Amino acid sequence: MNILVINAGSSSLKYQLFRMPDEKPVCTGLVERIGQADAFIRHKQWEGDAEKVTERTGGLPDHYASLHEVLAILATPGTGVISSPDDIAVVGHRVVHGGEQFADPTIITPAVKETIRTLFSLAPLHNPANYTCIEVAEKTFPHARQVAVFDTAFHQTMPPQAYRYALPESYYREKRIRVYGFHGTSHKYVTQKAMVWLQKPDAKLISIHLGNGCSMAAVDSGRSIDTSMGFGPLAGLIMGTRSGDIDPSVVFHLMESEGKTEAEISALLNKQSGLLGLTGTNDMRDIRKAVRASDAQATLACDLYAYRVRKYIGAYTAVLNGLDAIIFTAGVGENDVDIRESICQDLDYLGIRLDLEKNRTATPGLRAIQSADSRVAILVVPTNEELEIAQQCYRLPGT
């Protein structure tokens, strides 16, 4: 069964084509910096053991244009991996916010699409992009089954004391205002891998997903019991363009002192803050270059970023009443050795000790980077949201 997985982020789009049940992808691709002048696509496919790479740059103003370009590469005569759109049986879509309506992978219908639309305001950087990709895929692969896999689903196991806010009861009962959590597909995938590596199905884990969007999850025996993002994906850690945790009084102050509108404040906190607001760029690789050039603002941004993660590690260790491992994953978590080092410093009391040499030695796959005397494992686990989505689609009845 050919399953094409589309994973649209706020400024990126990843995709993989699987011939399930084979877990090795036929091809993979990444579109980065969508909407910027230096946007690019990097597509990889395999012919036997040989890897072929196709790269294209520029001309990608939005997710709609990006996905059209991706689909053109997939079907290029002579070099493409499909001969016609009918070769694709299922298109699996990562959708960020499913509210309380969706706790499982779901076949997409007009009613499901409309519900995704109603949740735009809760995930303004993602749900619109996810919706656009669904519409493009429906037109491009008219005979394929379209399936949505929701980031919020994994966190439906949280207890009420973790997902409820201290608001009047009616706001939950009638408006369903609560913590939903995100990056659930990634947190589920990497914690499952960690439990296998630890040979401990009842492991107490903290999953740290650091990309353009960032979140953490406290996971006990494979079940999410708390997470840093909340009603929408704005809360918690400092992110590429999102502020993370902020005193709501700041919002009231900006409305009163500067006359900012709801739309302006939403844009400020979701699109103009975080690393972008602190440094002028949301790309950690560019910020790292600035740190090496002794840029004080870039250094402060990295310190703030790491400090926020450390605070959550302490909180989640308390919530779990113990800790077997912390997991670094996603683009920054897997690749930025300096951020991992900054986060893990001064955590000796919790038994978390990093081996500096192991941290800086990159090897493929899951790797342990804690020192020999660390009581807690420190794991780098490459996430694979696309494979997790493909597996959920493959297991879904009706596909």
Coordinates of C-alpha atoms in Angstrom, one line a residue:
M1 CA 0.0 0.0 0.0
N2 CA 1.5 3.4 -1.1
I3 CA 1.0 5.9 1.7
L4 CA 2.1 9.5 1.2
V5 CA 2.6 11.4 4.4
I6 CA 2.4 15.2 4.5
N7 CA 3.7 17.0 7.6
A8 CA 3.2 20.8 7.3
G9 CA 4.8 23.0 9.9
S10 CA 4.5 26.7 10.3
S11 CA 7.4 27.5 7.9
S12 CA 8.3 24.0 6.6
L13 CA 6.8 21.0 4.9
K14 CA 8.1 17.4 5.3
Y15 CA 6.9 14.4 3.3
Q16 CA 7.7 10.7 2.9
L17 CA 6.3 8.0 0.7
F18 CA 6.0 4.5 2.2
R19 CA 5.1 1.2 0.6
M20 CA 3.6 -0.2 3.8
P21 CA 4.2 -2.4 5.6
D22 CA 7.8 -1.7 4.7
E23 CA 8.9 1.1 7.1
K24 CA 11.8 2.3 4.9
P25 CA 10.5 5.3 2.8
V26 CA 10.7 5.2 -1.0
C27 CA 11.5 8.9 -0.9
T28 CA 11.6 11.8 1.6
G29 CA 11.7 15.5 1.2
L30 CA 11.9 18.8 3.1
V31 CA 10.7 22.2 2.2
E32 CA 12.2 24.9 4.4
R33 CA 11.9 28.7 4.9
I34 CA 8.5 28.8 3.1
G35 CA 7.6 32.4 2.3
Q36 CA 11.2 33.6 2.4
A37 CA 13.4 34.4 -0.6
D38 CA 15.8 31.5 0.2
A39 CA 13.1 28.9 0.5
F40 CA 14.2 25.5 -0.9
I41 CA 13.2 21.9 -1.4
R42 CA 15.5 18.9 -0.8
H43 CA 14.1 15.6 -2.2
K44 CA 15.8 12.3 -1.7
Q45 CA 14.9 8.9 -3.3
W46 CA 16.6 5.6 -3.5
E47 CA 17.3 3.4 -6.5
G48 CA 18.6 0.2 -4.9
D49 CA 21.4 1.4 -2.5
A50 CA 22.0 4.6 -4.5
E51 CA 20.7 7.8 -3.1
K52 CA 19.5 10.5 -5.6
V53 CA 19.1 14.1 -4.3
T54 CA 17.1 16.8 -6.1
E55 CA 17.2 20.4 -4.8
R56 CA 15.3 23.4 -5.9
T57 CA 15.3 26.9 -4.5
G58 CA 13.1 30.0 -4.5
G59 CA 9.6 30.7 -5.7
L60 CA 7.8 29.1 -2.8
P61 CA 5.6 31.9 -1.3
D62 CA 3.3 29.6 0.7
H63 CA 2.3 26.0 1.5
Y64 CA 0.1 25.7 -1.5
A65 CA 2.9 26.5 -3.9
S66 CA 5.3 24.3 -2.0
L67 CA 3.1 21.2 -2.1
H68 CA 2.4 21.7 -5.8
E69 CA 6.2 21.7 -6.4
V70 CA 6.6 18.6 -4.2
L71 CA 3.9 16.7 -6.1
A72 CA 5.5 17.7 -9.4
I73 CA 8.8 16.1 -8.3
L74 CA 7.0 12.9 -7.3
A75 CA 5.5 12.5 -10.7
T76 CA 8.3 13.7 -12.9
P77 CA 8.5 11.4 -16.0
G78 CA 11.5 9.2 -15.9
T79 CA 12.7 10.1 -12.4
G80 CA 9.6 10.2 -10.3
V81 CA 8.5 7.6 -7.9
I82 CA 4.8 7.3 -9.1
S83 CA 3.5 6.9 -12.6
S84 CA 0.1 8.5 -11.8
P85 CA -1.9 9.9 -8.9
D86 CA -3.8 6.7 -8.7
D87 CA -0.6 5.0 -7.4
I88 CA -1.2 6.6 -4.0
A89 CA -3.8 4.7 -1.9
V90 CA -3.7 6.9 1.2
V91 CA -2.5 10.4 2.0
G92 CA -1.8 10.9 5.7
H93 CA -1.9 14.4 7.0
R94 CA -0.4 15.7 10.2
V95 CA -3.0 18.1 11.7
V96 CA -2.0 20.1 14.7
H97 CA -5.2 20.8 16.6
G98 CA -8.0 18.3 16.9
G99 CA -9.7 19.8 20.0
E100 CA -11.6 17.2 22.0
Q101 CA -13.3 16.0 18.8
F102 CA -10.5 13.9 17.6
A103 CA -8.5 11.4 19.7
D104 CA -7.6 8.9 16.9
P105 CA -6.6 9.0 13.2
T106 CA -9.6 10.0 11.2
I107 CA -10.7 9.6 7.6
I108 CA -11.2 13.1 6.2
T109 CA -14.8 14.0 5.2
P110 CA -16.3 17.4 4.5
A111 CA -17.5 17.5 8.1
V112 CA -14.0 16.7 9.4
K113 CA -12.5 19.5 7.2
E114 CA -15.1 22.0 8.6
T115 CA -14.1 21.0 12.2
I116 CA -10.4 21.6 11.3
R117 CA -11.4 25.0 10.0
T118 CA -13.2 25.9 13.2
L119 CA -9.9 25.2 15.1
F120 CA -7.9 27.7 13.0
S121 CA -7.8 30.3 15.8
L122 CA -6.3 27.7 18.2
A123 CA -3.4 26.9 15.9
P124 CA -3.1 29.9 13.6
L125 CA 0.4 28.9 12.2
H126 CA -0.5 25.3 11.5
N127 CA -4.1 24.3 11.0
P128 CA -4.6 26.7 8.0
A129 CA -1.5 25.1 6.4
N130 CA -2.7 21.6 7.2
Y131 CA -6.1 22.4 5.7
T132 CA -4.5 23.8 2.5
C133 CA -2.4 20.7 2.1
I134 CA -5.5 18.5 2.5
E135 CA -7.3 20.5 -0.2
V136 CA -4.4 20.3 -2.6
A137 CA -4.0 16.5 -2.0
E138 CA -7.7 15.9 -2.5
K139 CA -7.5 17.5 -6.0
T140 CA -4.2 15.8 -6.9
F141 CA -5.0 12.3 -5.6
P142 CA -8.8 12.1 -6.1
H143 CA -9.0 8.4 -5.5
A144 CA -6.8 8.2 -2.4
R145 CA -8.2 8.0 1.1
Q146 CA -7.3 11.2 3.0
V147 CA -6.5 10.6 6.7
A148 CA -5.8 13.1 9.4
V149 CA -3.6 12.3 12.4
F150 CA -3.8 14.9 15.1
D151 CA -1.0 16.2 17.3
T152 CA -3.4 16.6 20.2
A153 CA -4.4 12.9 20.3
F154 CA -1.5 11.6 22.3
H155 CA -2.2 14.0 25.1
Q156 CA -5.8 12.8 25.7
T157 CA -4.5 10.6 28.5
M158 CA -3.6 13.6 30.7
P159 CA -5.5 13.7 34.0
P160 CA -7.9 16.5 34.8
Q161 CA -5.4 18.2 37.2
A162 CA -3.0 18.6 34.2
Y163 CA -5.4 19.6 31.5
R164 CA -7.9 21.8 33.4
Y165 CA -7.5 25.6 33.9
A166 CA -8.7 27.4 37.0
L167 CA -11.5 29.1 35.3
P168 CA -15.3 29.0 36.0
E169 CA -16.5 25.5 35.3
S170 CA -18.8 26.7 32.5
Y171 CA -15.8 27.6 30.4
Y172 CA -14.7 24.0 30.2
R173 CA -18.1 22.4 30.1
E174 CA -19.5 24.7 27.4
K175 CA -16.4 26.1 25.6
R176 CA -14.1 23.1 26.1
I177 CA -11.3 25.5 27.3
R178 CA -8.5 23.2 28.5
V179 CA -4.9 22.1 27.8
Y180 CA -4.7 20.0 24.7
G181 CA -1.0 19.8 24.0
F182 CA 0.8 19.3 20.7
H183 CA 3.6 17.5 18.9
G184 CA 1.9 14.4 20.2
T185 CA 2.9 12.3 17.2
S186 CA 6.6 13.1 17.8
H187 CA 6.4 12.6 21.6
K188 CA 4.7 9.3 21.1
Y189 CA 7.2 8.0 18.5
V190 CA 10.4 9.0 20.5
T191 CA 9.1 7.8 23.9
Q192 CA 8.2 4.4 22.4
K193 CA 11.8 4.2 21.0
A194 CA 13.2 5.2 24.4
M195 CA 11.2 2.6 26.3
V196 CA 12.5 -0.1 23.9
W197 CA 16.1 1.1 24.3
L198 CA 15.8 1.2 28.1
Q199 CA 14.0 -2.2 28.1
K200 CA 11.6 -0.5 30.5
P201 CA 7.9 -0.3 29.5
D202 CA 7.0 1.6 32.7
A203 CA 9.8 4.2 32.1
K204 CA 9.3 7.8 33.4
L205 CA 10.4 10.0 30.5
I206 CA 10.6 13.7 29.6
S207 CA 10.4 14.3 25.9
I208 CA 11.9 17.6 24.7
H209 CA 10.9 18.4 21.1
L210 CA 12.9 21.4 19.9
G211 CA 12.3 22.7 16.4
N212 CA 10.7 25.9 15.1
G213 CA 7.9 24.9 17.4
C214 CA 9.0 23.6 20.8
S215 CA 7.2 21.5 23.5
M216 CA 7.9 19.1 26.3
A217 CA 5.9 16.1 27.6
A218 CA 6.0 14.1 30.8
V219 CA 5.3 10.5 29.9
D220 CA 4.8 7.7 32.3
S221 CA 4.6 4.1 30.9
G222 CA 3.8 5.4 27.4
R223 CA 1.0 7.7 28.5
S224 CA 1.3 11.5 28.4
I225 CA 0.5 13.0 31.8
D226 CA 1.5 16.6 31.2
T227 CA 2.7 18.8 28.4
S228 CA 4.0 22.4 28.0
M229 CA 1.7 23.6 25.2
G230 CA -1.8 24.3 26.2
F231 CA -5.2 25.4 24.7
G232 CA -3.2 26.4 21.6
P233 CA 0.5 25.8 20.6
L234 CA 1.6 29.2 22.1
A235 CA 2.3 28.3 25.7
G236 CA 5.4 26.8 27.2
L237 CA 8.9 27.0 25.8
I238 CA 10.4 29.8 23.8
M239 CA 10.0 29.0 20.1
G240 CA 11.0 30.2 16.7
T241 CA 8.4 32.9 16.4
R242 CA 6.2 32.2 19.5
S243 CA 6.7 33.8 22.9
G244 CA 5.9 30.7 25.0
D245 CA 4.7 31.4 28.6
I246 CA 3.9 35.0 29.2
D247 CA 2.0 36.8 32.0
P248 CA -1.5 37.6 30.6
S249 CA -1.2 41.0 32.2
V250 CA 1.2 41.9 29.4
V251 CA -1.7 41.4 26.9
F252 CA -4.0 43.7 28.9
H253 CA -1.2 46.3 29.2
L254 CA -0.6 46.4 25.5
M255 CA -4.3 46.7 24.7
E256 CA -4.6 49.6 27.2
S257 CA -1.3 51.4 26.7
E258 CA -0.8 51.0 22.9
G259 CA -4.4 50.3 21.8
K260 CA -3.3 47.0 20.2
T261 CA -6.1 44.9 18.7
E262 CA -6.8 41.2 19.2
A263 CA -5.3 40.5 15.7
E264 CA -2.2 42.6 16.4
I265 CA -1.5 40.8 19.7
S266 CA -2.1 37.4 18.1
A267 CA 0.4 38.3 15.4
L268 CA 2.9 39.7 18.0
L269 CA 2.8 36.6 20.2
N270 CA 2.6 33.9 17.4
K271 CA 4.6 35.4 14.6
Q272 CA 6.9 38.2 15.9
S273 CA 8.2 36.9 19.2
G274 CA 10.3 34.0 20.4
L275 CA 13.8 33.8 18.9
L276 CA 12.7 36.0 16.0
G277 CA 11.6 38.8 18.4
L278 CA 14.8 38.5 20.4
T279 CA 17.3 38.3 17.6
G280 CA 15.7 39.1 14.3
T281 CA 15.8 35.5 13.0
N282 CA 13.9 32.3 14.0
D283 CA 16.6 30.0 12.6
M284 CA 18.7 28.6 15.4
R285 CA 21.6 27.9 13.0
D286 CA 21.8 31.6 12.2
I287 CA 21.6 32.5 15.9
R288 CA 24.5 30.1 16.6
K289 CA 26.6 31.9 14.1
A290 CA 25.8 35.2 15.8
V291 CA 26.7 33.7 19.2
R292 CA 30.1 32.6 17.8
A293 CA 30.6 36.2 16.7
S294 CA 30.0 37.4 20.3
D295 CA 26.5 38.9 19.6
A296 CA 25.1 39.7 23.1
Q297 CA 21.5 39.5 22.0
A298 CA 21.9 36.1 20.4
T299 CA 23.7 34.8 23.5
L300 CA 20.8 36.1 25.7
A301 CA 18.3 34.4 23.5
C302 CA 20.0 31.0 23.8
D303 CA 20.3 31.5 27.6
L304 CA 16.6 32.2 27.8
Y305 CA 15.7 29.3 25.6
A306 CA 17.8 26.8 27.6
Y307 CA 16.6 28.2 31.0
R308 CA 13.0 27.7 30.1
V309 CA 13.6 24.0 29.2
R310 CA 15.5 23.4 32.5
K311 CA 12.5 24.8 34.5
Y312 CA 10.2 22.4 32.8
I313 CA 12.6 19.5 33.4
G314 CA 12.4 20.2 37.2
A315 CA 8.7 20.5 37.1
Y316 CA 8.1 17.3 35.2
T317 CA 10.5 15.3 37.3
A318 CA 8.3 16.3 40.3
V319 CA 5.1 15.4 38.4
L320 CA 6.6 12.0 37.4
N321 CA 8.0 11.4 40.9
G322 CA 11.2 10.2 39.4
L323 CA 12.9 10.1 36.0
D324 CA 14.5 7.4 33.9
A325 CA 15.5 9.5 30.8
I326 CA 15.2 12.8 29.1
I327 CA 14.9 12.8 25.3
F328 CA 16.1 15.4 22.9
T329 CA 14.4 15.3 19.5
A330 CA 13.4 17.4 16.4
G331 CA 15.7 19.7 14.4
V332 CA 17.3 21.7 17.2
G333 CA 17.1 19.0 19.8
E334 CA 18.8 16.4 17.6
N335 CA 21.5 18.7 16.0
D336 CA 22.4 21.6 18.3
V337 CA 25.1 20.3 20.6
D338 CA 25.5 23.6 22.4
I339 CA 21.8 23.9 23.3
R340 CA 21.8 20.4 24.7
E341 CA 24.9 21.3 26.8
S342 CA 23.3 24.5 28.1
I343 CA 20.1 22.7 29.0
C344 CA 21.8 19.9 30.9
Q345 CA 24.1 22.1 33.0
D346 CA 23.4 22.5 36.7
L347 CA 21.0 19.5 36.8
D348 CA 23.3 17.4 39.0
Y349 CA 20.8 17.4 41.9
L350 CA 18.4 15.5 39.6
G351 CA 21.1 13.0 38.6
I352 CA 21.4 14.4 35.1
R353 CA 25.0 14.5 33.9
L354 CA 26.0 15.0 30.3
D355 CA 29.1 13.5 28.7
L356 CA 30.5 16.4 26.7
E357 CA 32.4 14.2 24.2
K358 CA 29.4 11.9 23.5
N359 CA 27.2 15.0 23.1
R360 CA 29.5 16.3 20.3
T361 CA 29.9 12.9 18.6
A362 CA 27.1 12.5 16.1
T363 CA 26.1 9.0 15.1
P364 CA 23.1 7.8 13.2
G365 CA 20.0 6.7 15.1
L366 CA 19.2 6.7 18.8
R367 CA 22.2 7.5 21.0
A368 CA 22.9 7.9 24.7
I369 CA 25.0 11.0 25.7
Q370 CA 25.0 10.8 29.5
S371 CA 28.1 10.4 31.6
A372 CA 28.9 7.1 33.3
D373 CA 27.8 8.4 36.7
S374 CA 24.5 9.9 35.5
R375 CA 21.5 8.4 37.2
V376 CA 19.3 9.5 34.3
A377 CA 19.8 8.6 30.7
I378 CA 20.1 11.4 28.2
L379 CA 19.0 10.3 24.8
V380 CA 19.0 11.8 21.4
V381 CA 16.2 10.1 19.5
P382 CA 15.6 11.2 15.9
T383 CA 11.9 11.7 15.5
N384 CA 10.0 10.3 12.6
E385 CA 6.5 11.8 12.7
E386 CA 5.9 10.7 9.1
L387 CA 6.6 7.0 9.9
E388 CA 4.3 7.2 12.9
I389 CA 1.6 8.8 10.8
A390 CA 2.0 6.1 8.1
Q391 CA 1.7 3.3 10.7
Q392 CA -1.4 4.8 12.1
C393 CA -2.9 5.2 8.7
Y394 CA -2.0 1.6 7.8
R395 CA -3.7 0.3 10.9
L396 CA -6.8 2.3 10.5
P397 CA -9.9 0.2 9.5
G398 CA -11.2 1.2 6.0
T399 CA -7.8 2.1 4.5

